[in-house]
XYZ file of C-alpha atoms in Angstrom:
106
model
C -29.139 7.447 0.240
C -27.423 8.715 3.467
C -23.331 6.828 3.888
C -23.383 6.541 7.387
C -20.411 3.369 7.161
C -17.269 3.287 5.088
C -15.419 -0.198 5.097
C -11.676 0.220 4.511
C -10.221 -3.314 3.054
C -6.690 -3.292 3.737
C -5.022 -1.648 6.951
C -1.719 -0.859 5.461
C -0.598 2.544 5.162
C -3.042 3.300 2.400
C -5.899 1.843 3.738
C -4.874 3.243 7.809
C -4.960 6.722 6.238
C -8.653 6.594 4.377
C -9.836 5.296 7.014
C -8.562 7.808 9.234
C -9.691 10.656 6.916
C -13.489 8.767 6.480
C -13.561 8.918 10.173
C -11.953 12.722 10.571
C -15.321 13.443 8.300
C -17.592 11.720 11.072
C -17.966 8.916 9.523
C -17.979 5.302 10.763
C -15.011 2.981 9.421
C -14.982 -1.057 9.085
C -11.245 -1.129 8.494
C -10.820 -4.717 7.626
C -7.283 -6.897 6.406
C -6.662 -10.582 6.244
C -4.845 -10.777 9.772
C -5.664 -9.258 12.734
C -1.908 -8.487 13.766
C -2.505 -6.248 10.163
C -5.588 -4.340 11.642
C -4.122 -3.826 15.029
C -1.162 -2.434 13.464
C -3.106 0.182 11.078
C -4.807 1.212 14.237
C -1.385 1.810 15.869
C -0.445 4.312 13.482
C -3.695 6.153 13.110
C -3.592 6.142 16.920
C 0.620 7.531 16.795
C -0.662 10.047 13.741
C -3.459 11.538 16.093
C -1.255 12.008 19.441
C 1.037 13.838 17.105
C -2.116 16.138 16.015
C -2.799 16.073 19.894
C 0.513 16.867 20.828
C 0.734 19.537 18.403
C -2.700 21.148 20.112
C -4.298 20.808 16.249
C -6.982 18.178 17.916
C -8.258 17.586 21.554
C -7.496 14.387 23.254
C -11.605 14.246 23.209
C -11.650 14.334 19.280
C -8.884 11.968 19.162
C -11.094 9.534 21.079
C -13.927 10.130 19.581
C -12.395 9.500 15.750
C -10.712 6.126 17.246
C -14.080 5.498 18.689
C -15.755 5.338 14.994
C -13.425 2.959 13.779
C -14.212 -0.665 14.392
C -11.260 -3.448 13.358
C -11.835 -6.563 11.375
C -11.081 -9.565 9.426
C -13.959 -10.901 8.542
C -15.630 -8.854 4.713
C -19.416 -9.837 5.745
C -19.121 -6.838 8.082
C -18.708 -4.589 5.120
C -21.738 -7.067 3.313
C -24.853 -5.581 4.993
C -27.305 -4.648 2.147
C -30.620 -2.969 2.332
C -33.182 -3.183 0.295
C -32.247 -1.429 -2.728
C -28.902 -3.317 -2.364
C -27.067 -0.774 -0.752
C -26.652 -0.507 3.464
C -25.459 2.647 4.548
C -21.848 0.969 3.467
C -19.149 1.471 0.565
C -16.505 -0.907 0.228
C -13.109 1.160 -0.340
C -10.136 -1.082 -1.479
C -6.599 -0.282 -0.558
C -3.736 -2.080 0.469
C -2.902 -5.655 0.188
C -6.269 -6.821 0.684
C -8.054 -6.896 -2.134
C -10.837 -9.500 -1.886
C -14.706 -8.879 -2.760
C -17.511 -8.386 -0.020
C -19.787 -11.829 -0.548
C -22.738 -11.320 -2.129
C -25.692 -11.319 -0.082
């Protein structure tokens, strides 16, 4: 089975950096936490860590797109639900941070 989508539960600093390495590897992140204000604020450091890698000249302002691009924000856990049929979707639920609640089982 192929992981083409890595859910991050928790944006804190933890869960901001896996899924900014998951997405580095060109995979696609579900970064979820409980508030949005938490989400939006994991995705302001990734974005701060990356202009420093841009700045630096260690990553193109292209690549730095395109790794925001493949993260998607959230607060809602059935995103990070979708099963196939051998009970797996293309997803792994990763834990981190203060979020630590269970995908519902579908």
């Amino acid at each position: 089975m192929e992981i083409k989508t890595f859910g991050v539960v928790g944006a804190g600093q933890m869960g901001n950096g896996i899924a900014q390495v998951v997405a580095a590897s060109g995979l696609n992140v579900i970064m979820n936490d409980i508030k949005t204000e938490f989400v939006e604020k994991g995705l302001a450091s990734i974005t701060l860590n990356l202009q420093r890698a841009v700045d630096k000249g260690k990553l193109s302002a292209g690549d730095q797109a395109a790794l925001l691009g493949r993260i998607k924000p959230s607060v809602d856990l059935t995103h990070q639900a979708q099963r196939g049929p051998q009970g797996h979707g293309g997803s792994r639920l990763r834990g981190g941070g203060r979020n630590r609640k269970r995908a519902p089982q579908v």
